Short mmCIF file of C-alpha atoms in Angstrom, two decimals:
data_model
loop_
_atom_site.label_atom_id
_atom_site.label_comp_id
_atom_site.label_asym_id
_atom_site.label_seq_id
_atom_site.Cartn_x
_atom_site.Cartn_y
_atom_site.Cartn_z
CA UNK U 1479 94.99 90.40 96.45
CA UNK U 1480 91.25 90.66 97.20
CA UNK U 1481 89.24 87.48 97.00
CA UNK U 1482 86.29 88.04 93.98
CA UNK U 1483 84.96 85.18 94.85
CA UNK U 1484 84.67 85.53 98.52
CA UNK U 1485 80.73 86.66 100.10
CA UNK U 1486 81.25 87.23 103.89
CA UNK U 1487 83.93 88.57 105.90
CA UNK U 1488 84.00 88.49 109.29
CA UNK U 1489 85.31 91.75 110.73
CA UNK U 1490 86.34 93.06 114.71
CA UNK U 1491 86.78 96.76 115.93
CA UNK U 1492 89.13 96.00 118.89
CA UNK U 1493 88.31 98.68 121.65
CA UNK U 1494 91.22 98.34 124.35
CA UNK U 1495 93.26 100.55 126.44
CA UNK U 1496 97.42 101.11 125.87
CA UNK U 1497 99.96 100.67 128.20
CA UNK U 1498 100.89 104.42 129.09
CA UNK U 1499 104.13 103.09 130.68
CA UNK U 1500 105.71 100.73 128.12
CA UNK U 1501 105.72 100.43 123.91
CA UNK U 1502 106.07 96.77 124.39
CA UNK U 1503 103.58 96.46 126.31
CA UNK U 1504 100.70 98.38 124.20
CA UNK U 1505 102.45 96.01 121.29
CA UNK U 1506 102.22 92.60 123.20
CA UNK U 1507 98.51 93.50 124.03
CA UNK U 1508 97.83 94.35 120.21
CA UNK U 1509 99.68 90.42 119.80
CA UNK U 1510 96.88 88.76 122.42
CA UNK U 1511 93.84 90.68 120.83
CA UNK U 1512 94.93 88.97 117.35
CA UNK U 1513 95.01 86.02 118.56
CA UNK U 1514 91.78 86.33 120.85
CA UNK U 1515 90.04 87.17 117.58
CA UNK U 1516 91.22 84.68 115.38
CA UNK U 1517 89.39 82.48 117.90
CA UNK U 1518 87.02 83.28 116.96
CA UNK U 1519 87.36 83.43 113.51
CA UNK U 1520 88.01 87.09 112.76
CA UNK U 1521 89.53 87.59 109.45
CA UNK U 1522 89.74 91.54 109.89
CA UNK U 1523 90.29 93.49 112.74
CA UNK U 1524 91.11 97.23 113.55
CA UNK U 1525 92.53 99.11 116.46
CA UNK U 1526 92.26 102.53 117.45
CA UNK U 1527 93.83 105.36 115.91
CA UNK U 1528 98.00 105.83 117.22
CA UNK U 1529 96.99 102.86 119.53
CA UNK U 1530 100.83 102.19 119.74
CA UNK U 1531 102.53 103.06 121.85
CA UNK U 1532 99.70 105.63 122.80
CA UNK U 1533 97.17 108.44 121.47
CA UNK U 1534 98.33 111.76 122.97
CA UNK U 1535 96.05 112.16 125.47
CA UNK U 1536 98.40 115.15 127.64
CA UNK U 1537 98.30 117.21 124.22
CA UNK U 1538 94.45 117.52 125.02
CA UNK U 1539 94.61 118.65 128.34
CA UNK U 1540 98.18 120.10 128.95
CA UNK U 1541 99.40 123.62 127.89
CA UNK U 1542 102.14 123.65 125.04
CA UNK U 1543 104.57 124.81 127.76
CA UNK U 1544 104.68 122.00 130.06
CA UNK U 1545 104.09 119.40 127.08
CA UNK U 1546 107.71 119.31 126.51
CA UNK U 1547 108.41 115.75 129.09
CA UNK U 1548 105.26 113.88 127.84
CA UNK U 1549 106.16 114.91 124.18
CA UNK U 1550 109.34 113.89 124.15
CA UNK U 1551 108.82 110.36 126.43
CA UNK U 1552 106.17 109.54 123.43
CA UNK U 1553 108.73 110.26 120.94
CA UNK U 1554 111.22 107.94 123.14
CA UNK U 1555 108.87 105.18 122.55
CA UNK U 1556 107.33 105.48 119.79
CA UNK U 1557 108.02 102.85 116.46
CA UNK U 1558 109.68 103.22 113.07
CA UNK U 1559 108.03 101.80 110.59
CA UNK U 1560 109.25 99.51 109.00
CA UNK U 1561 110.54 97.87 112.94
CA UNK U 1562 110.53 95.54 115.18
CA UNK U 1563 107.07 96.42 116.31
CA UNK U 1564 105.99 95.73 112.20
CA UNK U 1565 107.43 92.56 112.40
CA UNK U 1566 105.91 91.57 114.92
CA UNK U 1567 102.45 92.56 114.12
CA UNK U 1568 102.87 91.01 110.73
CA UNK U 1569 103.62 87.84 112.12
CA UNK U 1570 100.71 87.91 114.24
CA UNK U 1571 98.58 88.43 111.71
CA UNK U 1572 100.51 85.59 109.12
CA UNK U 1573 99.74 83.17 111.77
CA UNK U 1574 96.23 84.14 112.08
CA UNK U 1575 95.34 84.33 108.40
CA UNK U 1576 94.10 87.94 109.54
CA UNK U 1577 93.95 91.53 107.79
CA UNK U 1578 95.43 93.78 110.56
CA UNK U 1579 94.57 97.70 110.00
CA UNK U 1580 96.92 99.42 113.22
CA UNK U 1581 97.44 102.86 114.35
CA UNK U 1582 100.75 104.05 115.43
CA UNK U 1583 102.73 107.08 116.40
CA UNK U 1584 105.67 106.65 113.90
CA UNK U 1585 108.90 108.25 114.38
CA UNK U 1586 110.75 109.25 111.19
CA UNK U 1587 114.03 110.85 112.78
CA UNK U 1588 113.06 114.20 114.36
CA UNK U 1589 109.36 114.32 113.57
CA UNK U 1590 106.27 112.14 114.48
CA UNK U 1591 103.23 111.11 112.50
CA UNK U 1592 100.22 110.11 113.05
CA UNK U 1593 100.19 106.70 110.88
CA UNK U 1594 97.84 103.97 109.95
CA UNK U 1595 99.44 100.57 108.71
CA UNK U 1596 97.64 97.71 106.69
CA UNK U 1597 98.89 94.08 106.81
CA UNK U 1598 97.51 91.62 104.88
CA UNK U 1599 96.91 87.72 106.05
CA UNK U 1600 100.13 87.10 104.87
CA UNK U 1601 101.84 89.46 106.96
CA UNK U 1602 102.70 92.03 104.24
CA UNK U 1603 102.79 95.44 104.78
CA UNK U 1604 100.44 96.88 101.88
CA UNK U 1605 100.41 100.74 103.19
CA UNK U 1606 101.90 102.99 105.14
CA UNK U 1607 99.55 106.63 105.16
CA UNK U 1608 99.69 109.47 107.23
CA UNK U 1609 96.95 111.56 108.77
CA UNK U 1610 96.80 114.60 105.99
CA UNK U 1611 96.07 117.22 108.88
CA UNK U 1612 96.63 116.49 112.61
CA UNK U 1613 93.30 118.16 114.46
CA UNK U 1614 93.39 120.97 117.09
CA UNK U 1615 95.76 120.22 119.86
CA UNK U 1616 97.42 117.09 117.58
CA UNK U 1617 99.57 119.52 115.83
CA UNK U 1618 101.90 120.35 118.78
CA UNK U 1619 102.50 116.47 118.53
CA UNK U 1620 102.40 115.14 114.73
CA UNK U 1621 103.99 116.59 111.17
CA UNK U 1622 101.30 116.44 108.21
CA UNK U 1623 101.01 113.71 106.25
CA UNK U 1624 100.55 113.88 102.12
CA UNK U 1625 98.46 112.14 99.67
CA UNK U 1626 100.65 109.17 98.22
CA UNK U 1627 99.05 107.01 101.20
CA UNK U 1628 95.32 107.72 99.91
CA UNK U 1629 95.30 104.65 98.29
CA UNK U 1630 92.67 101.55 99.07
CA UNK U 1631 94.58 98.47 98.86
CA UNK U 1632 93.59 94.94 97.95
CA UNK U 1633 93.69 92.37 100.83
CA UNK U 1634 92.73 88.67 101.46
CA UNK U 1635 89.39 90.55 102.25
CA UNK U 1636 88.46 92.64 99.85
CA UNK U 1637 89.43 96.39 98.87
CA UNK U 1638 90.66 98.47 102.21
CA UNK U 1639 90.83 101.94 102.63
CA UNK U 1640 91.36 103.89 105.89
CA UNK U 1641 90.92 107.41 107.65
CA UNK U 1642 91.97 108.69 110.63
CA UNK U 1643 89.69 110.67 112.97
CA UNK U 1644 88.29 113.78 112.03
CA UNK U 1645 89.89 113.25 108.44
CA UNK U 1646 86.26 111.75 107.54
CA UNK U 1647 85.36 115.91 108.11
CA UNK U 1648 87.66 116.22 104.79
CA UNK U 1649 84.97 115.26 101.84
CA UNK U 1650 87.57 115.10 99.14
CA UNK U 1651 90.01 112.51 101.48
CA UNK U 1652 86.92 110.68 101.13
CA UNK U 1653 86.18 110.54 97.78
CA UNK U 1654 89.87 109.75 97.05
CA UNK U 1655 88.95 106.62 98.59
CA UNK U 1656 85.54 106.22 97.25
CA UNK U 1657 86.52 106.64 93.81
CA UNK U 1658 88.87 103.81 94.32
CA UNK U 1659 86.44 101.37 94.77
CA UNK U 1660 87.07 100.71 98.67
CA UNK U 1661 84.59 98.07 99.59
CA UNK U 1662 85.46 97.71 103.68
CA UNK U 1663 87.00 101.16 105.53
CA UNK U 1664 88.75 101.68 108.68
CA UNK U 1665 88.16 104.14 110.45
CA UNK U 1666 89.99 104.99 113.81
CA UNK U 1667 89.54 107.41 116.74
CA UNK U 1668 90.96 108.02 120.09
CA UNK U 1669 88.15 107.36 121.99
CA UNK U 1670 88.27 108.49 126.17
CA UNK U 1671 88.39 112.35 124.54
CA UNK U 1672 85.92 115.04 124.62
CA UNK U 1673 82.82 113.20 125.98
CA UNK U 1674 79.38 111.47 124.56
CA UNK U 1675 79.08 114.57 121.58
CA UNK U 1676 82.16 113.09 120.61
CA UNK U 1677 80.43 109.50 120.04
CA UNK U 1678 77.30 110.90 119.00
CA UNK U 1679 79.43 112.84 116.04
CA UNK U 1680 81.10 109.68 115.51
CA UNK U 1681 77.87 107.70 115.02
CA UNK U 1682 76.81 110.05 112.75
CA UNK U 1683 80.11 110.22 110.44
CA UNK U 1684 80.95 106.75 109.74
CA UNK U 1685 77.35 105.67 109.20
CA UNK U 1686 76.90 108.66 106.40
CA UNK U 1687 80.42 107.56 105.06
CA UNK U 1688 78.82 103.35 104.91
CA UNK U 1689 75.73 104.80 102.92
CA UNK U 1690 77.83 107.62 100.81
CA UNK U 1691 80.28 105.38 99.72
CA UNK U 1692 78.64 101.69 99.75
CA UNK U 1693 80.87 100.13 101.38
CA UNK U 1694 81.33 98.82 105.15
CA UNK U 1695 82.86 100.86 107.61
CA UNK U 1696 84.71 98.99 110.31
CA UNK U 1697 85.54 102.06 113.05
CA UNK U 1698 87.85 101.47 116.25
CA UNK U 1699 88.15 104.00 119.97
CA UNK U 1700 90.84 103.13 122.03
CA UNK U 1701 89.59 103.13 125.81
CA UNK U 1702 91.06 104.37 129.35
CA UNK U 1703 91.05 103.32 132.65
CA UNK U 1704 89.73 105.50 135.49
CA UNK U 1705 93.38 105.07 136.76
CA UNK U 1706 95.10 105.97 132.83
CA UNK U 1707 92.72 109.04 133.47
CA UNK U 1708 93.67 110.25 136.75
CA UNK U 1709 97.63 109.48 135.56
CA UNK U 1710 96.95 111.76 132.34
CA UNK U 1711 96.21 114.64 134.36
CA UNK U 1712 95.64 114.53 138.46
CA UNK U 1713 93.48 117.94 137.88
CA UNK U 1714 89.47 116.20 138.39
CA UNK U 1715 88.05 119.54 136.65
CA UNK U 1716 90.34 118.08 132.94
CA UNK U 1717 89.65 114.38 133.75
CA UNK U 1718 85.82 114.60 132.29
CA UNK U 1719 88.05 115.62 128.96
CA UNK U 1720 89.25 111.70 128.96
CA UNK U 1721 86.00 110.29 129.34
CA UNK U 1722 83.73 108.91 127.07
CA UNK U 1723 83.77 109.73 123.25
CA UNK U 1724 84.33 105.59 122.61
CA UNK U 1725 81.97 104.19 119.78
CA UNK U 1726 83.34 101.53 118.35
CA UNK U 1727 81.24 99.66 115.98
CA UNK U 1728 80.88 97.96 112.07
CA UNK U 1729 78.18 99.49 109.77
CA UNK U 1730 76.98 98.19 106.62
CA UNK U 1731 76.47 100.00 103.25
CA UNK U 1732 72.66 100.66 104.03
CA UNK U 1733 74.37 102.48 107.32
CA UNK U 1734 72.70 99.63 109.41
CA UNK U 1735 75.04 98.90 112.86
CA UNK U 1736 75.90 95.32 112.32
CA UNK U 1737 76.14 94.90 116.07
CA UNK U 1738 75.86 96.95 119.20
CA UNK U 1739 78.36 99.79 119.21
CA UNK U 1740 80.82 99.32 122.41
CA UNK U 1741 80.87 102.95 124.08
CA UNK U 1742 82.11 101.83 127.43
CA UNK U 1743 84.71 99.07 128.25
CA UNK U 1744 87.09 96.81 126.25
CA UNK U 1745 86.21 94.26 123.67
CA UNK U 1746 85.44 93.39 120.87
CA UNK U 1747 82.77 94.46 118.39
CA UNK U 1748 82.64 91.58 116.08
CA UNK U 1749 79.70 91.19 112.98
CA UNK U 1750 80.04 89.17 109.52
CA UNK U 1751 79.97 91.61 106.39
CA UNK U 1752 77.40 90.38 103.53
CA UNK U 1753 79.58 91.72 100.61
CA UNK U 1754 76.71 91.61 98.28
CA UNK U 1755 74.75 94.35 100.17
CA UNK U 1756 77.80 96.80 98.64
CA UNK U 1757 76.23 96.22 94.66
CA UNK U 1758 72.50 96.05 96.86
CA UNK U 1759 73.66 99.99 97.50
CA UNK U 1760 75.60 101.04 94.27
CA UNK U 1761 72.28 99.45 91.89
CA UNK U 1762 70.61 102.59 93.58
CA UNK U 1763 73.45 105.21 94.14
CA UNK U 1764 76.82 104.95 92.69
CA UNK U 1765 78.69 108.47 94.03
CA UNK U 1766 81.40 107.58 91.81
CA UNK U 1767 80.06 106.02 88.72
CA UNK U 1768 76.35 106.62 87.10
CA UNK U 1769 75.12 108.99 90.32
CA UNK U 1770 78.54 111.05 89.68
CA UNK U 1771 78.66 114.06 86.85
CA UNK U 1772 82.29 114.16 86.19
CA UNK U 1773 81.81 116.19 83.63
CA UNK U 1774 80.76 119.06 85.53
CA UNK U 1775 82.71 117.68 89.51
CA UNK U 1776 85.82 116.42 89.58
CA UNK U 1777 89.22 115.71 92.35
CA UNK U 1778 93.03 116.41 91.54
CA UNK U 1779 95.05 114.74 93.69
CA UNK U 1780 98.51 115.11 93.86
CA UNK U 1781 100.19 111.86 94.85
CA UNK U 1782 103.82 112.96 95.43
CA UNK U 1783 105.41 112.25 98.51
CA UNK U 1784 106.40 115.38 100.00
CA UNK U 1785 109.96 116.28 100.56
CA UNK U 1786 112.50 118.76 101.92
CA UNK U 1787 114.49 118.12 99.38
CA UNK U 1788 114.10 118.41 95.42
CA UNK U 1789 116.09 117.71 92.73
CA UNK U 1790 117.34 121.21 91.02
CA UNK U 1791 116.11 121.89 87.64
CA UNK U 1792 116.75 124.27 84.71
CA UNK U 1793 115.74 127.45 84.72
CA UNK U 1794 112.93 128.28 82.75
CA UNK U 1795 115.11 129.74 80.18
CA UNK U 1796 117.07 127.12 79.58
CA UNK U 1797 114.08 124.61 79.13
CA UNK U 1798 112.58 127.02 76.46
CA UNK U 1799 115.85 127.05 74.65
CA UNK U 1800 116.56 123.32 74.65
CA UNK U 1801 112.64 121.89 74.02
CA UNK U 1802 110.52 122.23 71.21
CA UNK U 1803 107.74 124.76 72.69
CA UNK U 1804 105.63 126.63 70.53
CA UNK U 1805 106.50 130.07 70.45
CA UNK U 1806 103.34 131.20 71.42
CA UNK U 1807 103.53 128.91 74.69
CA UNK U 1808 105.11 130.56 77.50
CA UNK U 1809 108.31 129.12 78.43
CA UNK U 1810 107.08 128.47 82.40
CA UNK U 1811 103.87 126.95 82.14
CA UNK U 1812 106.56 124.14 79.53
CA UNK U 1813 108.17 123.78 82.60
CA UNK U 1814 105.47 123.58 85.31
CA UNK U 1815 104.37 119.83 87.29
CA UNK U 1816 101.03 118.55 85.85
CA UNK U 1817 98.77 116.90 88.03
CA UNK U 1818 98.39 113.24 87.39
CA UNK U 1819 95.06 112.39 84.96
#
């Protein structure tokens, strides 16, 4: 559970590149970054998004009809969650004392998703989400996620939240965060895709999200080599597609960069959060308490987890004979799903 009483947090985007030719190894180098930051005294640290085993990079530049190999060697490798990979990560971050927000491809049987994982200091798996919508070329890779994962969660550091990539585009994901109170979000991104408009975007979406919702934003790029690059795809005219577009960096709720955003390189982008300066922004704009009008604006989510399968139910004629409906009530609306309040 979050600590009320704690005032700083010291927080690391980890900006590192994957091992293209081994799960393990993307996993053992998630293992040494822990424990590189916990020397130096990180207490929460996030990795790029589907860091392990590896963001699909061929998606981006390969045609759906020679996708088929890569696709399937990424499936091959990639985790279930809960795994051996999850246990290890949680016991990383037990022995560190550290909040650990990770990115992974998950394989659930026949379908991958695009999945963020929180574990708190103690190694516990808090949540499990899945990217809502996979973007552009994504969706020859991942299945769609739902919303029972857009949920902020209280850690050993406060109230966590998390988005994947271009879901910050989505206003509402947003607010289903904001209006529960997150007060640190992680955000992840490839990073080595599209070029410098893709960091520049980036810049520009996680520092509006720091000063829309008051809270800090703690956002993670995973990085290439010139070699990964040139393995990816040997074509040079696709290569400039897998360059660039890194920006990792920590904003705070006044959408001040905490420390220099890393755009080039690995490392680690590492700043202390002042949790007071999230009630130094709400005083002036609360989106979701006195500066909202809920009267007159308002979000439904459904929280289900989605499911080929359903139980069967009654017809509709046999629930109108059976309950206690008002005859003026049609029998169907008796017998249709309400929203949560």
């Amino acid at each position: 559970m979050a600590d009320t009483k704690r005032k700083s947090v010291r927080a690391a985007a980890a900006q590192i590149a994957p091992d293209l030719d081994s799960a393990d190894g993307t996993t053992a180098r998630v293992l040494q970054t822990i424990r590189d930051a916990a020397r130096r005294g990180v207490e929460l640290i996030v990795f790029p998004e589907t860091f392990v085993p590896y963001y699909p990079y061929f998606s981006f530049v390969q045609p759906p009809v020679l996708q088929g190999a890569a696709h399937l060697q990424l499936m091959e490798r990639a985790p279930s969650v809960p795994g051996p990979m999850t246990q290890a990560v949680a016991a990383a971050a037990r022995e560190a004392g550290m909040v650990v927000v990770l990115g992974v491809n998950e394989r659930d049987h026949g379908s991958l998703y695009n999945t963020q994982l929180v574990f708190d200091a103690d190694g516990a798996l808090l949540l499990k989400r899945r990217k809502i919508t996979p973007t552009y070329h994504e969706r020859m890779v991942w299945g769609q996620g739902d919303a029972s994962g857009l949920t902020a969660v209280d850690t050993r550091v406060g109230r966590v939240g998390a988005l994947a990539c271009w879901e910050h585009y989505n206003p509402l994901a947003r607010y289903a965060l904001m209006a529960q109170h997150e007060e640190i979000h992680c955000a992840q991104f490839p990073g080595s895709l599209v070029g410098q408009v893709f960091a520049d975007q980036m810049g520009v979406t996680i520092r509006h999200h720091a000063l829309e919702s008051g809270c800090f934003v703690v956002n993670a790029t995973g990085w290439l080599t010139p070699e990964q690059v040139r393995a990816i795809t040997p074509d040079e005219k696709l290569q400039g597609a897998l360059r660039g577009g890194c920006h990792s960096a920590i904003v705070s709720p006044e959408g001040k960069y905490l420390a220099e955003p890393l755009t080039e390189g690995e490392g680690l982008v590492v700043a202390d959060l002042d949790l007071s300066l999230i009630a130094k922004r709400k005083r002036m704009m609360d989106s979701v308490g006195h500066y909202a009008r809920p009267e007159l604006l308002s979000l439904a989510i459904r929280r289900e987890s989605a499911a080929t399968t359903q139980p069967l139910r009654p017809a509709a004629t046999e629930v109108a004979a059976a309950s206690p409906v008002a005859a003026d009530t049609p029998a169907a609306m008796a017998d249709a799903p309400r929203l949560p309040a």
